[in-house]
PDB file of C-alpha atoms in Angstrom:
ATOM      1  CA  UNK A   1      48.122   5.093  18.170  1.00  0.00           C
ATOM      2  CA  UNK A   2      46.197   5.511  21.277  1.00  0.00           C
ATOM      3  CA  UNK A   3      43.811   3.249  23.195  1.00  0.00           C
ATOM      4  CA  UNK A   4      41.181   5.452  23.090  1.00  0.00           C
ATOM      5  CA  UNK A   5      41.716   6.729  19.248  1.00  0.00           C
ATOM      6  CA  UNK A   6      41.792   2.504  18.102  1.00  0.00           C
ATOM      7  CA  UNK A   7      38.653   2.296  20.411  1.00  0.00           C
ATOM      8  CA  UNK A   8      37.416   5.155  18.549  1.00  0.00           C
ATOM      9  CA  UNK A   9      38.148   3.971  14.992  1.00  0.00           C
ATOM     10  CA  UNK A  10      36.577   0.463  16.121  1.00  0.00           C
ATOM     11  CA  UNK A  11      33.094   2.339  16.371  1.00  0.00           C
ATOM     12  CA  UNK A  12      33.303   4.185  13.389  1.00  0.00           C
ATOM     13  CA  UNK A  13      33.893   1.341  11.324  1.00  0.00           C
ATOM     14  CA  UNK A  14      31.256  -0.754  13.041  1.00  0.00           C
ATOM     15  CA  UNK A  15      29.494   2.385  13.037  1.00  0.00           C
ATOM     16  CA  UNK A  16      29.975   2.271   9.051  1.00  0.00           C
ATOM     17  CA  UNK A  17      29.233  -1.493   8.881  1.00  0.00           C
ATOM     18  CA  UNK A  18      25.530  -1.357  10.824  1.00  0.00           C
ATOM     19  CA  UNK A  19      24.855   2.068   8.153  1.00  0.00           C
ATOM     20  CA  UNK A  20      26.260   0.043   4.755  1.00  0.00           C
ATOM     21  CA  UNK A  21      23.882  -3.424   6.107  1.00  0.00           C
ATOM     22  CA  UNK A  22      20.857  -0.956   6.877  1.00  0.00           C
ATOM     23  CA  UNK A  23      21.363   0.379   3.502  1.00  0.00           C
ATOM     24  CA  UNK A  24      21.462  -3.020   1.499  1.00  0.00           C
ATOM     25  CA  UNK A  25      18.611  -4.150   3.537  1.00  0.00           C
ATOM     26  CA  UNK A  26      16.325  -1.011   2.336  1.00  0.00           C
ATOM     27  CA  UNK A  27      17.969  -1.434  -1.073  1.00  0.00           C
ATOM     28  CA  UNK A  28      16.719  -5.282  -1.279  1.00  0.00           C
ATOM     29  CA  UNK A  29      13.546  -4.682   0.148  1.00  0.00           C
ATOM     30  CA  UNK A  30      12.637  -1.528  -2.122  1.00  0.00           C
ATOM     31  CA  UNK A  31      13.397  -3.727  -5.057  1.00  0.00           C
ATOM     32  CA  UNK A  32      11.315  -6.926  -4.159  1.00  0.00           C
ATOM     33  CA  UNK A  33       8.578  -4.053  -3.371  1.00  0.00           C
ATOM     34  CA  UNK A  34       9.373  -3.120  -6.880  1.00  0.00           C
ATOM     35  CA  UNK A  35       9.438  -6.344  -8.830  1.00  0.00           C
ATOM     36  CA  UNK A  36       5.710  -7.017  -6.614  1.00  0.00           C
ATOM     37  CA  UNK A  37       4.010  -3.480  -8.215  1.00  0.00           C
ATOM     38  CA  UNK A  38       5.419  -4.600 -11.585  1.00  0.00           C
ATOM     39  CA  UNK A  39       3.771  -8.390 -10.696  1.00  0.00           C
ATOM     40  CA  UNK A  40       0.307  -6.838 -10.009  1.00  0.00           C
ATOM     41  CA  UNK A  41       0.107  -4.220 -13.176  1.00  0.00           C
ATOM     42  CA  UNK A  42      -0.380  -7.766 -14.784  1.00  0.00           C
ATOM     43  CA  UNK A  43      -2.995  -9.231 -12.953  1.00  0.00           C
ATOM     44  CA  UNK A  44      -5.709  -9.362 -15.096  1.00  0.00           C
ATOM     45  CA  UNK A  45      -8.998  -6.311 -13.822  1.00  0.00           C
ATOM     46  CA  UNK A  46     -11.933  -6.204 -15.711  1.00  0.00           C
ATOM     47  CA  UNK A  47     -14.146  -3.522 -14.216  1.00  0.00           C
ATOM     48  CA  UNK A  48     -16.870  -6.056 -13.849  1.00  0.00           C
ATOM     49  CA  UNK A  49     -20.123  -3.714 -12.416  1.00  0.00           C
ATOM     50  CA  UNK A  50     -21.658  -5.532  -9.265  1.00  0.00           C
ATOM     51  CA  UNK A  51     -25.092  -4.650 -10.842  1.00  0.00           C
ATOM     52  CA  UNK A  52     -24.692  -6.654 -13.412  1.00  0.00           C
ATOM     53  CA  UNK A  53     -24.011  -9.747 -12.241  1.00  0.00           C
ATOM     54  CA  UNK A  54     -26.381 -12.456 -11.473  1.00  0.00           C
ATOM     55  CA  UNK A  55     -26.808 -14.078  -7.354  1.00  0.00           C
ATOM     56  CA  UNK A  56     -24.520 -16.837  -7.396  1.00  0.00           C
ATOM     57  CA  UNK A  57     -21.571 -18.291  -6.196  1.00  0.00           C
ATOM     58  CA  UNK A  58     -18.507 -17.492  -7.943  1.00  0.00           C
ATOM     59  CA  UNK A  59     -14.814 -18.902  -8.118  1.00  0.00           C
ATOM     60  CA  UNK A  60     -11.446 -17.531  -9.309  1.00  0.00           C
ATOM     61  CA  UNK A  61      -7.884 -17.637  -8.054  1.00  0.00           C
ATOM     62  CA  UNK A  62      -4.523 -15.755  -8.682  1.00  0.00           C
ATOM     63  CA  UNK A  63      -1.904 -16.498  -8.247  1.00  0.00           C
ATOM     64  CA  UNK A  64       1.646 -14.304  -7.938  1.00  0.00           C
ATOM     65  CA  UNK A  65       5.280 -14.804  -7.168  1.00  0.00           C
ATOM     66  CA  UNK A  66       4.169 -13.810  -3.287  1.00  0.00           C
ATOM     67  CA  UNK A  67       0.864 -14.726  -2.881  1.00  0.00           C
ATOM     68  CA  UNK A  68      -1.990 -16.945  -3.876  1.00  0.00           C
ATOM     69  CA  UNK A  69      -5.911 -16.876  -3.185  1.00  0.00           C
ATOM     70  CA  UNK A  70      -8.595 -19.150  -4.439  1.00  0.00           C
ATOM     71  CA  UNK A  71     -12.260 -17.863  -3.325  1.00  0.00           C
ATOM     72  CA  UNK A  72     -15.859 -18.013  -3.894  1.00  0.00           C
ATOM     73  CA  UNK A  73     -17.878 -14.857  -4.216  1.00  0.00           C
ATOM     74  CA  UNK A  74     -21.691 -14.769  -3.559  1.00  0.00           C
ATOM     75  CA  UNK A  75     -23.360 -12.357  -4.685  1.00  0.00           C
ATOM     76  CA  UNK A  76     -26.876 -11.736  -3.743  1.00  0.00           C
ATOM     77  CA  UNK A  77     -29.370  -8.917  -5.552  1.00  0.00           C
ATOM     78  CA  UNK A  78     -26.575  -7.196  -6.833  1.00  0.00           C
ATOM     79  CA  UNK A  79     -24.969  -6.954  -4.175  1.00  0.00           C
ATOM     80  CA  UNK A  80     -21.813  -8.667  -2.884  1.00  0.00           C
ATOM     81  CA  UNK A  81     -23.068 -10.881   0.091  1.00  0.00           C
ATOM     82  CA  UNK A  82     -19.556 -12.974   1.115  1.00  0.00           C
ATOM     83  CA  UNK A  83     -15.875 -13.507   0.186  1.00  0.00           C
ATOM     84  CA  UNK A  84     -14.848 -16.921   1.412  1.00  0.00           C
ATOM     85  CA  UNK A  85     -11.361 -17.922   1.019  1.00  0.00           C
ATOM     86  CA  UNK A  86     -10.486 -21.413  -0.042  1.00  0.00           C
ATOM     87  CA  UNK A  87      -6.562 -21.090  -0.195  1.00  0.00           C
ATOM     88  CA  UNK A  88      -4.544 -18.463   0.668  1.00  0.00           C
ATOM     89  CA  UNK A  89      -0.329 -19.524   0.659  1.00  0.00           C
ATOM     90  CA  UNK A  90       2.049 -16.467   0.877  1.00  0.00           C
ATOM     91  CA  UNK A  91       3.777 -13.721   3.196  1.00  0.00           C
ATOM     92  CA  UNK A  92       1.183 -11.197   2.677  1.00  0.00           C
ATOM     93  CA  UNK A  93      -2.064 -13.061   3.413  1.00  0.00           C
ATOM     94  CA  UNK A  94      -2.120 -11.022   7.197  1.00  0.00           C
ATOM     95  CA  UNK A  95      -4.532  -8.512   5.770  1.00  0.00           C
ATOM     96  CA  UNK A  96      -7.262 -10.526   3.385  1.00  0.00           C
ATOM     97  CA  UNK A  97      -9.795 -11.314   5.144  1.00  0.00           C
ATOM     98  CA  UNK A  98      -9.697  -7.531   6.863  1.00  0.00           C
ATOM     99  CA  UNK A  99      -9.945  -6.030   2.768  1.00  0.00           C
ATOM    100  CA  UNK A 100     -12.589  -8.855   1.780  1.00  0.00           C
ATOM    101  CA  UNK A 101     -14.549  -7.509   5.040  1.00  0.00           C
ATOM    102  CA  UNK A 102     -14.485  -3.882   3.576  1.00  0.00           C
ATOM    103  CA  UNK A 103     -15.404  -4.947   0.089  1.00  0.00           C
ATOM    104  CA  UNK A 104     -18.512  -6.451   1.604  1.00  0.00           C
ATOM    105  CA  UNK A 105     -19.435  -3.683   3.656  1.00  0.00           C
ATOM    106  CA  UNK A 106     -18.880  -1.348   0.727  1.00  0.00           C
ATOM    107  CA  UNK A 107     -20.544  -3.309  -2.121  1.00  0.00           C
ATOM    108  CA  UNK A 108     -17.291  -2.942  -4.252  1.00  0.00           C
ATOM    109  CA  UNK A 109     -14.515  -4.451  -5.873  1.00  0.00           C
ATOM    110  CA  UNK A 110     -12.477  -1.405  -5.751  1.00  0.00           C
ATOM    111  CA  UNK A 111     -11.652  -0.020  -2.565  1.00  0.00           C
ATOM    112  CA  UNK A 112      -9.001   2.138  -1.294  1.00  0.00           C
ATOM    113  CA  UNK A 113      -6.151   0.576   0.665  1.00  0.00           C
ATOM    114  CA  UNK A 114      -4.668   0.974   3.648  1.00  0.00           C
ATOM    115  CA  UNK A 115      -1.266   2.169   4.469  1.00  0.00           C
ATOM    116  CA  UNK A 116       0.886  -0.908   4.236  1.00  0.00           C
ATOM    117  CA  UNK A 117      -2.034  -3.319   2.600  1.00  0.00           C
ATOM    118  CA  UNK A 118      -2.118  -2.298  -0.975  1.00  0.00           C
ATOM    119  CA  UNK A 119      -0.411  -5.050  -2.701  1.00  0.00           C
ATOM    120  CA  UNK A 120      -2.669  -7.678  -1.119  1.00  0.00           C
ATOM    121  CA  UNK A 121      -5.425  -4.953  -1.697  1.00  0.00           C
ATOM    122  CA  UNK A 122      -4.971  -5.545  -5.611  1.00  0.00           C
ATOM    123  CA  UNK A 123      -4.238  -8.699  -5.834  1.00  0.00           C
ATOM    124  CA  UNK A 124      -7.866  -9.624  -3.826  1.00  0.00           C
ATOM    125  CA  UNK A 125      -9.882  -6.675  -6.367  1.00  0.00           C
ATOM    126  CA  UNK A 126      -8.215  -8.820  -8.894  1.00  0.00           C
ATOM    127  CA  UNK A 127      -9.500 -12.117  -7.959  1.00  0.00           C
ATOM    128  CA  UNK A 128     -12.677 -10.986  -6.869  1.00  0.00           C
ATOM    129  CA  UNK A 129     -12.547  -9.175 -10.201  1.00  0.00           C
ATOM    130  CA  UNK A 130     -11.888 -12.328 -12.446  1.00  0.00           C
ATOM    131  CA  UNK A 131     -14.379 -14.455 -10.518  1.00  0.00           C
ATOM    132  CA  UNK A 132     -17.237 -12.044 -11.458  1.00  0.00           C
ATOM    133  CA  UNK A 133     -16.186 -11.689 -14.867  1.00  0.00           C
ATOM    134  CA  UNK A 134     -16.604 -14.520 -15.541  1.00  0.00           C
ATOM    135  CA  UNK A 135     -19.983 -14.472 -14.960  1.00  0.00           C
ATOM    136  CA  UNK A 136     -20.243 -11.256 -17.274  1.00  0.00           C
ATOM    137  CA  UNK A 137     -18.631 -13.509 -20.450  1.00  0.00           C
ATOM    138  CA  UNK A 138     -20.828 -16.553 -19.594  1.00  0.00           C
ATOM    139  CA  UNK A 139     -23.782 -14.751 -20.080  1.00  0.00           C
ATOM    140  CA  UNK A 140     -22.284 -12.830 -22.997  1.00  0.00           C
ATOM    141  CA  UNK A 141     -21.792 -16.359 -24.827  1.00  0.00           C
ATOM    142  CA  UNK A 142     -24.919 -17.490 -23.871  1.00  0.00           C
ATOM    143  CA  UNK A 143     -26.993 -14.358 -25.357  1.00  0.00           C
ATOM    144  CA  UNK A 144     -24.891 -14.446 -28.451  1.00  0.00           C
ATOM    145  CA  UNK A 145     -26.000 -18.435 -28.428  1.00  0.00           C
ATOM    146  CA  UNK A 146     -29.353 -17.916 -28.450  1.00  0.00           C
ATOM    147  CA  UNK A 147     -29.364 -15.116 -30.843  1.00  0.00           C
ATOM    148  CA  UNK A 148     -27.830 -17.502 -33.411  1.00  0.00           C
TER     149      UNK A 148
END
């Protein structure tokens, strides 16, 4: 064999090598993408309505395999006033406060995410979720209390 043609066989197994690597990389990182979406289907979502719930500071947390949040949610006349975040531990914690932000500005818990932000988009609707319904079972108990 040739110089040139074992040069040439070098490169197309190193060639081969870089394309095999690439393709377990995209493999392992589809699957942990995977094993997140099937993570957040659980997360508990309520469909609290923001006009329902009372001005107040509220607290919840959630916490996932990737990523953990503990806030307090004020609401003011029906209206969500602030997201503060107490503790936030994870890889994908980059975007909150940017989502939070929106959910302000928009007066909702559910808002549409952003290319590349919608696991940490579900996980915060979730926990902002959860902290107002909370609220919502509170005052559920405590009308069924006074009924009685």
């Amino acid at each position: 064999m040739t110089k040139e043609k074992k040069n040439d066989s070098k490169l197309y197994f190193l060639g081969l090598a870089a394309v095999l690597m690439l393709l377990g990389f995209v493999s392992v990182k589809n699957k942990t993408k995977r094993n997140q979406i099937e993570e957040i289907k659980k997360l508990p979502f309520h469909n609290v309505a923001i006009e329902s719930v009372e001005d107040g500071i509220y607290q919840s947390d959630v916490a996932t395999s990737f990523l953990y949040v503990a806030m307090n949610v004020e609401v003011e006349n029906h209206q969500l006033k602030d997201i503060q975040f107490e503790r936030m531990n994870g890889k994908k914690i980059s975007h909150l406060e940017e989502i939070a932000n929106r959910m302000v500005e928009e007066n909702k818990i559910k808002v549409e995410a952003k290319r590349g932000q919608e696991i940490e988009t579900f996980v915060l609707m979730s926990c902002v979720d959860s902290a107002l319904y909370k609220t919502e079972k509170s005052e559920e108990l405590s009308e069924a209390n006074a009924e009685n």
